[in-house]
Amino acid sequence: DRRWCSGRGMSKGLKTPWTSKQSSVLQEAVDRVFGATGEKLTGLNFSLTIADPDVDECPLIGCSSGFGTLCGYNMDEIVGRNCRFLVDPVPKKFVSSKVRNLARDFCVAVKEGRSFRIPEQDREFWMPRESGEDGIFCAQMNARKDGSLFANMFYLLKVELDDKPYIIGLQTELPRTT
C-alpha cells in the first residue's frame, strides 16, 4: 500500500513514497505523546498530517493512520490533496470563512517565508495568544467520506527540515455539545 507523492502531490523534499507503515509509525508516535485513547487530554484522539507549502495547493504529503480514521478516507485518497477536501462538502452555513482564510493565509506566509500572526479582529476568545508566529489554532466543521459532519480542532505549525518548510497539522474531533 504505497502512495507516491507525484503530480499534484509532488514534494520537492520528499523523494520516497508515503506508505501505510509510515502512517502507522507516525500514529504510534502521536499516541505515545497523547495516549492511544486520548486519556492524557480528556479523552481526545489526535492525528497528524504533513503538508508541503512549496507545492501548488499545499497538498498533504503524509499523515498518521489516525487521520484516516478521523475522516474516513484511505491514505491513497488523502496524500496529494489539500485539506479543503474535508471542508468543501460541508453546507456553507456550517463553514467558517474566517477560519478558511486564516488557514490559507498561514500556508501562504509559510510558503513565502513570512511570519504569521492572527489579526486581532479575527482572533476567537479560545485561541491562545502565546501560539507564536509559527503556528495557529483553528476549529472548522469538516465532512467525513460518508458525509457525516464533525467539528475539527487543529493546530498548524511551521517546521523546517533541511532548510525546507513544511506544515504539520495536529487534529482532533471536538466532542459534541448538547
mmCIF file of C-alpha atoms in Angstrom:
data_model
loop_
_atom_site.group_PDB
_atom_site.id
_atom_site.type_symbol
_atom_site.label_atom_id
_atom_site.label_comp_id
_atom_site.label_asym_id
_atom_site.label_seq_id
_atom_site.Cartn_x
_atom_site.Cartn_y
_atom_site.Cartn_z
ATOM 1 C CA ASP A 1 0.000 0.000 0.000
ATOM 2 C CA ARG A 2 2.041 2.929 -1.300
ATOM 3 C CA ARG A 3 1.177 6.396 -2.470
ATOM 4 C CA TRP A 4 3.849 8.211 -4.450
ATOM 5 C CA CYS A 5 3.912 11.933 -3.930
ATOM 6 C CA SER A 6 3.805 12.796 -7.591
ATOM 7 C CA GLY A 7 1.752 15.027 -9.810
ATOM 8 C CA ARG A 8 -0.306 17.377 -7.680
ATOM 9 C CA GLY A 9 1.254 15.879 -4.544
ATOM 10 C CA MET A 10 4.907 16.031 -5.617
ATOM 11 C CA SER A 11 7.079 17.331 -2.841
ATOM 12 C CA LYS A 12 10.463 18.788 -3.637
ATOM 13 C CA GLY A 13 11.751 17.429 -0.339
ATOM 14 C CA LEU A 14 10.078 14.003 -0.261
ATOM 15 C CA LYS A 15 11.781 11.540 -2.596
ATOM 16 C CA THR A 16 10.273 8.317 -1.279
ATOM 17 C CA PRO A 17 6.650 7.139 -1.252
ATOM 18 C CA TRP A 18 4.465 7.579 1.814
ATOM 19 C CA THR A 19 3.450 4.129 2.967
ATOM 20 C CA SER A 20 0.835 2.677 5.273
ATOM 21 C CA LYS A 21 3.666 1.539 7.524
ATOM 22 C CA GLN A 22 4.947 5.127 7.845
ATOM 23 C CA SER A 23 1.388 6.219 8.571
ATOM 24 C CA SER A 24 1.117 3.676 11.391
ATOM 25 C CA VAL A 25 4.528 4.568 12.840
ATOM 26 C CA LEU A 26 3.568 8.248 12.856
ATOM 27 C CA GLN A 27 0.281 7.466 14.630
ATOM 28 C CA GLU A 28 2.137 5.393 17.225
ATOM 29 C CA ALA A 29 4.320 8.423 17.963
ATOM 30 C CA VAL A 30 1.240 10.660 18.310
ATOM 31 C CA ASP A 31 -0.366 8.089 20.619
ATOM 32 C CA ARG A 32 2.770 7.942 22.805
ATOM 33 C CA VAL A 33 2.543 11.686 23.337
ATOM 34 C CA PHE A 34 -1.224 11.970 23.884
ATOM 35 C CA GLY A 35 -2.248 8.437 24.851
ATOM 36 C CA ALA A 36 -3.812 5.910 22.482
ATOM 37 C CA THR A 37 -7.317 6.691 23.710
ATOM 38 C CA GLY A 38 -6.667 10.347 24.410
ATOM 39 C CA GLU A 39 -6.576 9.700 28.137
ATOM 40 C CA LYS A 40 -3.834 12.289 28.577
ATOM 41 C CA LEU A 41 -6.066 15.056 27.199
ATOM 42 C CA THR A 42 -9.632 14.493 28.386
ATOM 43 C CA GLY A 43 -10.371 11.645 26.002
ATOM 44 C CA LEU A 44 -9.449 13.399 22.755
ATOM 45 C CA ASN A 45 -7.807 11.351 19.995
ATOM 46 C CA PHE A 46 -5.193 13.082 17.870
ATOM 47 C CA SER A 47 -3.835 12.598 14.377
ATOM 48 C CA LEU A 48 -1.082 14.287 12.432
ATOM 49 C CA THR A 49 -0.613 15.474 8.843
ATOM 50 C CA ILE A 50 2.343 16.874 6.906
ATOM 51 C CA ALA A 51 1.824 19.380 4.069
ATOM 52 C CA ASP A 52 4.245 20.922 1.584
ATOM 53 C CA PRO A 53 3.615 24.664 1.147
ATOM 54 C CA ASP A 54 6.095 24.858 -1.747
ATOM 55 C CA VAL A 55 3.783 22.769 -3.944
ATOM 56 C CA ASP A 56 0.698 24.347 -5.546
ATOM 57 C CA GLU A 57 -2.360 23.953 -3.320
ATOM 58 C CA CYS A 58 -0.188 22.945 -0.317
ATOM 59 C CA PRO A 59 -1.027 19.214 -0.523
ATOM 60 C CA LEU A 60 -0.722 16.692 2.250
ATOM 61 C CA ILE A 61 2.401 14.608 1.674
ATOM 62 C CA GLY A 62 1.945 12.313 4.673
ATOM 63 C CA CYS A 63 -0.438 11.552 7.501
ATOM 64 C CA SER A 64 -0.828 9.317 10.507
ATOM 65 C CA SER A 65 -3.245 6.405 10.304
ATOM 66 C CA GLY A 66 -5.425 8.235 12.835
ATOM 67 C CA PHE A 67 -6.147 10.942 10.273
ATOM 68 C CA GLY A 68 -7.736 8.328 8.025
ATOM 69 C CA THR A 69 -9.738 7.080 10.993
ATOM 70 C CA LEU A 70 -10.852 10.638 11.782
ATOM 71 C CA CYS A 71 -12.070 11.483 8.282
ATOM 72 C CA GLY A 72 -12.918 8.044 6.867
ATOM 73 C CA TYR A 73 -10.607 8.220 3.859
ATOM 74 C CA ASN A 74 -7.858 5.778 2.932
ATOM 75 C CA MET A 75 -4.302 7.062 2.785
ATOM 76 C CA ASP A 76 -4.234 6.903 -1.022
ATOM 77 C CA GLU A 77 -7.278 9.209 -1.058
ATOM 78 C CA ILE A 78 -5.586 11.718 1.283
ATOM 79 C CA VAL A 79 -1.965 12.118 0.201
ATOM 80 C CA GLY A 80 -1.609 14.625 -2.637
ATOM 81 C CA ARG A 81 -4.736 16.599 -1.705
ATOM 82 C CA ASN A 82 -5.249 19.910 0.044
ATOM 83 C CA CYS A 83 -7.273 19.681 3.265
ATOM 84 C CA ARG A 84 -10.099 21.576 1.585
ATOM 85 C CA PHE A 85 -11.490 18.179 0.577
ATOM 86 C CA LEU A 86 -12.793 17.940 4.167
ATOM 87 C CA VAL A 87 -14.486 21.357 4.088
ATOM 88 C CA ASP A 88 -15.837 21.621 0.535
ATOM 89 C CA PRO A 89 -18.725 19.118 1.099
ATOM 90 C CA VAL A 90 -19.868 20.882 4.297
ATOM 91 C CA PRO A 91 -23.032 23.003 3.900
ATOM 92 C CA LYS A 92 -21.939 26.652 3.665
ATOM 93 C CA LYS A 93 -23.947 27.651 6.751
ATOM 94 C CA PHE A 94 -21.606 25.484 8.877
ATOM 95 C CA VAL A 95 -18.315 26.679 7.330
ATOM 96 C CA SER A 96 -16.329 29.498 8.892
ATOM 97 C CA SER A 97 -14.923 31.602 6.060
ATOM 98 C CA LYS A 98 -12.744 33.335 8.656
ATOM 99 C CA VAL A 99 -11.052 30.034 9.546
ATOM 100 C CA ARG A 100 -10.661 29.110 5.863
ATOM 101 C CA ASN A 101 -8.952 32.443 5.238
ATOM 102 C CA LEU A 102 -6.726 32.160 8.322
ATOM 103 C CA ALA A 103 -5.552 28.666 7.335
ATOM 104 C CA ARG A 104 -4.915 29.762 3.733
ATOM 105 C CA ASP A 105 -3.083 32.925 4.837
ATOM 106 C CA PHE A 106 -0.942 30.890 7.235
ATOM 107 C CA CYS A 107 0.056 28.472 4.449
ATOM 108 C CA VAL A 108 0.905 31.364 2.108
ATOM 109 C CA ALA A 109 3.017 33.019 4.814
ATOM 110 C CA VAL A 110 4.944 29.765 5.357
ATOM 111 C CA LYS A 111 5.498 29.400 1.601
ATOM 112 C CA GLU A 112 6.744 32.985 1.359
ATOM 113 C CA GLY A 113 8.956 32.680 4.436
ATOM 114 C CA ARG A 114 6.980 35.292 6.384
ATOM 115 C CA SER A 115 5.867 35.120 9.997
ATOM 116 C CA PHE A 116 2.124 34.962 10.621
ATOM 117 C CA ARG A 117 0.025 36.341 13.434
ATOM 118 C CA ILE A 118 -3.732 36.117 13.622
ATOM 119 C CA PRO A 119 -5.130 39.631 13.215
ATOM 120 C CA GLU A 120 -6.705 40.729 16.487
ATOM 121 C CA GLN A 121 -10.136 41.173 14.863
ATOM 122 C CA ASP A 122 -10.028 37.535 13.678
ATOM 123 C CA ARG A 123 -8.931 36.022 16.990
ATOM 124 C CA GLU A 124 -11.523 33.863 18.744
ATOM 125 C CA PHE A 125 -11.771 34.037 22.552
ATOM 126 C CA TRP A 126 -10.479 30.450 22.906
ATOM 127 C CA MET A 127 -7.396 30.894 20.705
ATOM 128 C CA PRO A 128 -4.177 31.014 22.719
ATOM 129 C CA ARG A 129 -2.309 34.280 22.419
ATOM 130 C CA GLU A 130 1.042 32.616 23.009
ATOM 131 C CA SER A 131 0.942 30.312 19.971
ATOM 132 C CA GLY A 132 3.736 32.371 18.423
ATOM 133 C CA GLU A 133 4.348 33.304 14.812
ATOM 134 C CA ASP A 134 4.881 29.790 13.508
ATOM 135 C CA GLY A 135 1.546 28.182 14.416
ATOM 136 C CA ILE A 136 -2.204 28.760 14.634
ATOM 137 C CA PHE A 137 -5.135 27.035 16.361
ATOM 138 C CA CYS A 138 -8.378 26.725 14.404
ATOM 139 C CA ALA A 139 -11.712 24.923 14.545
ATOM 140 C CA GLN A 140 -13.767 24.134 11.456
ATOM 141 C CA MET A 141 -16.689 21.899 10.582
ATOM 142 C CA ASN A 142 -15.467 19.064 8.327
ATOM 143 C CA ALA A 143 -17.143 16.223 6.460
ATOM 144 C CA ARG A 144 -16.079 12.596 6.561
ATOM 145 C CA LYS A 145 -16.062 10.458 3.450
ATOM 146 C CA ASP A 146 -19.509 9.120 4.419
ATOM 147 C CA GLY A 147 -20.851 12.703 4.569
ATOM 148 C CA SER A 148 -21.209 12.902 8.350
ATOM 149 C CA LEU A 149 -20.050 16.193 9.847
ATOM 150 C CA PHE A 150 -17.591 16.654 12.681
ATOM 151 C CA ALA A 151 -16.037 19.651 14.419
ATOM 152 C CA ASN A 152 -12.302 19.529 13.770
ATOM 153 C CA MET A 153 -9.944 21.458 16.021
ATOM 154 C CA PHE A 154 -6.475 21.674 14.517
ATOM 155 C CA TYR A 155 -3.136 23.241 15.186
ATOM 156 C CA LEU A 156 -0.995 24.167 12.187
ATOM 157 C CA LEU A 157 2.706 24.551 12.836
ATOM 158 C CA LYS A 158 5.554 25.549 10.543
ATOM 159 C CA VAL A 159 8.583 23.276 10.818
ATOM 160 C CA GLU A 160 11.802 23.218 8.825
ATOM 161 C CA LEU A 161 13.640 20.096 7.776
ATOM 162 C CA ASP A 162 16.908 20.522 5.860
ATOM 163 C CA ASP A 163 16.112 24.236 5.411
ATOM 164 C CA LYS A 164 12.781 23.448 3.742
ATOM 165 C CA PRO A 165 9.448 24.498 5.291
ATOM 166 C CA TYR A 166 6.637 22.053 5.976
ATOM 167 C CA ILE A 167 3.332 22.445 7.768
ATOM 168 C CA ILE A 168 2.447 19.958 10.474
ATOM 169 C CA GLY A 169 -1.219 19.653 11.377
ATOM 170 C CA LEU A 170 -2.378 18.147 14.658
ATOM 171 C CA GLN A 171 -6.114 17.375 14.601
ATOM 172 C CA THR A 172 -8.801 16.146 16.948
ATOM 173 C CA GLU A 173 -12.565 15.870 16.772
ATOM 174 C CA LEU A 174 -14.216 18.164 19.271
ATOM 175 C CA PRO A 175 -16.822 16.476 21.448
ATOM 176 C CA ARG A 176 -20.431 17.198 20.539
ATOM 177 C CA THR A 177 -22.250 19.505 22.901
ATOM 178 C CA THR A 178 -25.898 19.013 23.701
#
